[in-house]
JSON list of C-alpha atoms in Angstrom, two decimals:
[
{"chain": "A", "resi": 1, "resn": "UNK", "atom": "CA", "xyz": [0.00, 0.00, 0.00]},
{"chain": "A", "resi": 2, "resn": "UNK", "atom": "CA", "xyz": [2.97, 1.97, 1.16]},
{"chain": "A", "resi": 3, "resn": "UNK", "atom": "CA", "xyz": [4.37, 1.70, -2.21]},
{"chain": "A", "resi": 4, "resn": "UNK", "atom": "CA", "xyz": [1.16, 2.32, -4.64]},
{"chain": "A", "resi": 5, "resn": "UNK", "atom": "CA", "xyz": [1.22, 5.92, -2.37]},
{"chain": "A", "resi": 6, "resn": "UNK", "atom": "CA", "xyz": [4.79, 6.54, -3.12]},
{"chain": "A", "resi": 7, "resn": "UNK", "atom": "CA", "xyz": [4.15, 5.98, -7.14]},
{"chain": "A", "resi": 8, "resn": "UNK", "atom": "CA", "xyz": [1.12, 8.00, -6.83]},
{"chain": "A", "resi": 9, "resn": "UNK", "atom": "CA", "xyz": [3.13, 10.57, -5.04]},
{"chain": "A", "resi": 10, "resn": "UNK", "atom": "CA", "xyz": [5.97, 10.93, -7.98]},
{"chain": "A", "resi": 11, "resn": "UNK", "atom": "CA", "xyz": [3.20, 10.75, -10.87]},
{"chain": "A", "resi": 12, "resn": "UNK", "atom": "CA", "xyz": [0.87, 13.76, -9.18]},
{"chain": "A", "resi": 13, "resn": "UNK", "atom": "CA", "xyz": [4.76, 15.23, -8.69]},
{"chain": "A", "resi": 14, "resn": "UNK", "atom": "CA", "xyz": [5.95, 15.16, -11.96]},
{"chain": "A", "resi": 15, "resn": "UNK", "atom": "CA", "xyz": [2.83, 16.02, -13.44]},
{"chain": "A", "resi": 16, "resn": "UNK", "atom": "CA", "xyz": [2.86, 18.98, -12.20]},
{"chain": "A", "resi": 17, "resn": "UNK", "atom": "CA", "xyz": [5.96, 19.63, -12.80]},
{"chain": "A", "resi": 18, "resn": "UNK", "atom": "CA", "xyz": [5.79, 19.39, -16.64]},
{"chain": "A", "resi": 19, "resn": "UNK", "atom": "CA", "xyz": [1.86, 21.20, -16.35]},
{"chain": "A", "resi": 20, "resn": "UNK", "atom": "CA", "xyz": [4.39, 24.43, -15.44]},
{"chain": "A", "resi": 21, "resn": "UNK", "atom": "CA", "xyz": [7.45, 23.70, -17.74]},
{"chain": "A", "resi": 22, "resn": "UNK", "atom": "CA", "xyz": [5.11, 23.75, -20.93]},
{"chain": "A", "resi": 23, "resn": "UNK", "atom": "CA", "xyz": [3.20, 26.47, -20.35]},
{"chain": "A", "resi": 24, "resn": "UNK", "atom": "CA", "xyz": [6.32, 28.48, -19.26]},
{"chain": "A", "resi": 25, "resn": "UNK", "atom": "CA", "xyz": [7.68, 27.52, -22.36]},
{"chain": "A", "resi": 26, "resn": "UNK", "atom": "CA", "xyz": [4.70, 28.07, -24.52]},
{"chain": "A", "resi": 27, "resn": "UNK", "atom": "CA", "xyz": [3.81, 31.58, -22.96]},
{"chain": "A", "resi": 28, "resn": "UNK", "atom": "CA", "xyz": [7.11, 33.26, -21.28]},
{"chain": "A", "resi": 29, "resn": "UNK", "atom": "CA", "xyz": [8.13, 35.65, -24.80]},
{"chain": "A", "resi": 30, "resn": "UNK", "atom": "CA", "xyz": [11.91, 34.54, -25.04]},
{"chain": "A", "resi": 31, "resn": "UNK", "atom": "CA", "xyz": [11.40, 30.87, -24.92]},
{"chain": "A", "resi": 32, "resn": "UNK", "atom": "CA", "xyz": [7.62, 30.93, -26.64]},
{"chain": "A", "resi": 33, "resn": "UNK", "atom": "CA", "xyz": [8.91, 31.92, -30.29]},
{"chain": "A", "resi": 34, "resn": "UNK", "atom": "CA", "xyz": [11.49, 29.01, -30.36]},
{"chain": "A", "resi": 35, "resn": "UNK", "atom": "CA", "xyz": [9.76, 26.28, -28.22]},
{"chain": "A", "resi": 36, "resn": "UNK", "atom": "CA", "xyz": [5.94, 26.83, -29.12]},
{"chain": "A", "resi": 37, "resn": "UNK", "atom": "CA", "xyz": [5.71, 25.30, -32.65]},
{"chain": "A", "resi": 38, "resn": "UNK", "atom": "CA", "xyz": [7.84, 21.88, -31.61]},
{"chain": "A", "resi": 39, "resn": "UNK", "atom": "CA", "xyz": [5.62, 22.00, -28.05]},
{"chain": "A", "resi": 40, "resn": "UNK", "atom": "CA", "xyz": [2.61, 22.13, -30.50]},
{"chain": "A", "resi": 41, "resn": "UNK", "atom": "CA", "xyz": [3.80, 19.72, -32.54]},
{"chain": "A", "resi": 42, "resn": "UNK", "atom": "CA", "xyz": [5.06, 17.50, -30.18]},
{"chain": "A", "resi": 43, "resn": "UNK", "atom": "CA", "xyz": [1.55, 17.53, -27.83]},
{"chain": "A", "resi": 44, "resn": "UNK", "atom": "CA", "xyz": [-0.35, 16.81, -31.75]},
{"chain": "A", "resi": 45, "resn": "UNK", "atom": "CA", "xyz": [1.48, 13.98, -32.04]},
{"chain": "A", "resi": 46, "resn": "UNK", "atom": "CA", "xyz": [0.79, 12.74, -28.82]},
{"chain": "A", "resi": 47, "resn": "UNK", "atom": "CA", "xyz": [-2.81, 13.49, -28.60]},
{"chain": "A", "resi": 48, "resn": "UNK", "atom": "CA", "xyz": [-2.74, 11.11, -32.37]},
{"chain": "A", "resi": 49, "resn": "UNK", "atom": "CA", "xyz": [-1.22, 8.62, -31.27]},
{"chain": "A", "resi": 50, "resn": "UNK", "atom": "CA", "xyz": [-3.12, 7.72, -27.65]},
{"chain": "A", "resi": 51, "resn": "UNK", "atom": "CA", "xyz": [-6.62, 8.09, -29.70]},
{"chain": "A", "resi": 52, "resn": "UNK", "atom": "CA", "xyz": [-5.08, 6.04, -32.18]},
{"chain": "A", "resi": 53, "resn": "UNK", "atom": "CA", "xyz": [-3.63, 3.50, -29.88]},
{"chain": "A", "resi": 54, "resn": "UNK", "atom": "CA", "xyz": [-6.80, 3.26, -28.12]},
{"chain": "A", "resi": 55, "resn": "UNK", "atom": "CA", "xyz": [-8.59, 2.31, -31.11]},
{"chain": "A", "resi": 56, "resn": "UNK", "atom": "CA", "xyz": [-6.35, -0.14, -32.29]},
{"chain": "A", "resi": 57, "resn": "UNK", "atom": "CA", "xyz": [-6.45, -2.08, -29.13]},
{"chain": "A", "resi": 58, "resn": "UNK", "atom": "CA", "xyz": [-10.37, -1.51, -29.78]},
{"chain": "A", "resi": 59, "resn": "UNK", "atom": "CA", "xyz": [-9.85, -3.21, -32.74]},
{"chain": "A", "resi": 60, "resn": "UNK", "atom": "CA", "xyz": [-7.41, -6.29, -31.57]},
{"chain": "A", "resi": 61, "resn": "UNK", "atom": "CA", "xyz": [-9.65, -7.06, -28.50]},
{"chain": "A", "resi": 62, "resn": "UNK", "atom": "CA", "xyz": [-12.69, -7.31, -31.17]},
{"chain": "A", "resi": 63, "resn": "UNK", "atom": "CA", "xyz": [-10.77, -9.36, -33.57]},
{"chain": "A", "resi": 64, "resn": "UNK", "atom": "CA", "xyz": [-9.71, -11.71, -30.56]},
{"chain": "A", "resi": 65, "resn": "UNK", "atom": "CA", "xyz": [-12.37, -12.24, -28.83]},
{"chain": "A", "resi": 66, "resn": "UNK", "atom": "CA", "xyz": [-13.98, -15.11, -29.34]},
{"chain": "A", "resi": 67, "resn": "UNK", "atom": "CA", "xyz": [-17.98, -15.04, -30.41]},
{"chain": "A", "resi": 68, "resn": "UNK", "atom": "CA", "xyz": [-20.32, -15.11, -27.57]},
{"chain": "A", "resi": 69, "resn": "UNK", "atom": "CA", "xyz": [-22.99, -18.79, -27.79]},
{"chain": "A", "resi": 70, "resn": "UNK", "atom": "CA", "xyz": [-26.25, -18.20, -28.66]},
{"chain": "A", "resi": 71, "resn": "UNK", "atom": "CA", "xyz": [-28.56, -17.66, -26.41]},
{"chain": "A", "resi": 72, "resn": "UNK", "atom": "CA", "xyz": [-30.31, -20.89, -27.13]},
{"chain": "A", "resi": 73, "resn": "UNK", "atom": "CA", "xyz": [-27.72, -22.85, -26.41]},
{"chain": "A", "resi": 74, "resn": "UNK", "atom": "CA", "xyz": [-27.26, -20.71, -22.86]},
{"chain": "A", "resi": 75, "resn": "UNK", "atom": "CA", "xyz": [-30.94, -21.22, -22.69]},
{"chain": "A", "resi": 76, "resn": "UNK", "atom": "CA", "xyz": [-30.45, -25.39, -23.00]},
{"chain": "A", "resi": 77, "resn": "UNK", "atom": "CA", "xyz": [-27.55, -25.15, -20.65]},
{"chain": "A", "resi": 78, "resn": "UNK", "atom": "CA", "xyz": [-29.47, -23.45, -17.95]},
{"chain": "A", "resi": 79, "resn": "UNK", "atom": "CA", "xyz": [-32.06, -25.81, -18.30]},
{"chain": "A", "resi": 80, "resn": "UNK", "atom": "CA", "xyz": [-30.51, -28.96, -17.84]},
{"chain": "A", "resi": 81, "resn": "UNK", "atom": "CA", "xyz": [-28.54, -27.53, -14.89]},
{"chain": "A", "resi": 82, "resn": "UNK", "atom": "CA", "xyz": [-31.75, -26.78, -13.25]},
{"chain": "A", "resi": 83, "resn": "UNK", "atom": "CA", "xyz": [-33.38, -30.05, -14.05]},
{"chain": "A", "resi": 84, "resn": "UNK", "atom": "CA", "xyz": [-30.37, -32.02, -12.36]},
{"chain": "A", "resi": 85, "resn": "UNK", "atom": "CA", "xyz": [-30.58, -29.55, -9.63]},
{"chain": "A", "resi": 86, "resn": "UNK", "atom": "CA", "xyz": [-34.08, -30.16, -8.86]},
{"chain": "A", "resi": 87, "resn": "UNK", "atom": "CA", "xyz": [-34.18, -33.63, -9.61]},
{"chain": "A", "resi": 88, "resn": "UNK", "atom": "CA", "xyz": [-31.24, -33.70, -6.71]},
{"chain": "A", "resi": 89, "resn": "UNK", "atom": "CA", "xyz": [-32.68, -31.75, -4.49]},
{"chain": "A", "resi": 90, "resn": "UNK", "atom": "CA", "xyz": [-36.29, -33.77, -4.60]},
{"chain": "A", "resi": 91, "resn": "UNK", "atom": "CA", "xyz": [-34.57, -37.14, -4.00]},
{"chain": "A", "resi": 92, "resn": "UNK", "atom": "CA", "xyz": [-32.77, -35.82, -0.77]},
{"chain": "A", "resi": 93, "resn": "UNK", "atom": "CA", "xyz": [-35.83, -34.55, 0.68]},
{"chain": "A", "resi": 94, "resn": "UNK", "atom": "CA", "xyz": [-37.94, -37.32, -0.07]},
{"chain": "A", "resi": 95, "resn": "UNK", "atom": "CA", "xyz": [-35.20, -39.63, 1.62]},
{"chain": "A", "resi": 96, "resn": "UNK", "atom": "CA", "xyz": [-34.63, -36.98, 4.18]},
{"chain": "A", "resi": 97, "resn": "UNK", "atom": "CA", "xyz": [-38.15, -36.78, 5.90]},
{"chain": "A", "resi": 98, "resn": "UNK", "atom": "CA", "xyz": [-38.65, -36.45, 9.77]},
{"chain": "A", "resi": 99, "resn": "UNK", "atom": "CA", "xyz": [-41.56, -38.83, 9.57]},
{"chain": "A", "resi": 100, "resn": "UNK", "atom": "CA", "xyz": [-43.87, -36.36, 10.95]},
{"chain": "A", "resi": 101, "resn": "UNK", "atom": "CA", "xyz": [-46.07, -36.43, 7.99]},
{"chain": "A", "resi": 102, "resn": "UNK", "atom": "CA", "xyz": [-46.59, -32.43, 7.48]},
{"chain": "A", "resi": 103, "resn": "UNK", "atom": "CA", "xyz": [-46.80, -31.53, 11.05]},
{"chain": "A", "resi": 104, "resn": "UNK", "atom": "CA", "xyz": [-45.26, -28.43, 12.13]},
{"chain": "A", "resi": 105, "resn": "UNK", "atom": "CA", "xyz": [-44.69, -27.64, 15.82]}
]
């Protein structure tokens, strides 16, 4: 726990830290001119590539993943699952009587 804290710690850290390095360099007026277009640039490319990464792992999963059964064949399933359930549970109570006959104290 100690340790997911600590990594939290550095990423909240040095995101901050580069929140206030780019916008220093895209807004202070001797760095801006020279740093602005490749900061521009630079944060484009980024912003392309997650989206584009995101979609193509979109794309993989839904290529991958196998096709889900019918829902007949869930339907039969379920069935016969209940069937042998039932069919269990009425031969233990029939064998598992108290003798009583229905009376209820």
């Amino acid at each position: 726990m100690a340790r997911d804290k600590v990594t939290g710690a550095a990423l909240l850290i040095i995101s901050v830290f580069i929140i206030i390095i780019y916008n220093v360099a895209m807004w202070y007026p001797p760095l801006s001119s020279m740093a602005a277009s490749f900061l521009l640039k630079l944060t484009d490319s980024i912003i392309v590539i997650v989206v584009l990464a995101i979609l193509a792992w979109i794309g993989y999963t839904l290529v991958t993943t196998p096709p889900p059964k019918p829902i007949e064949e869930i339907e039969k399933e379920l069935e016969s699952e209940l069937k042998s359930l039932t069919s269990q549970q009425g031969s233990s109570s029939s064998s598992s009587g108290s003798g009583k006959n229905g009376e209820h104290s």
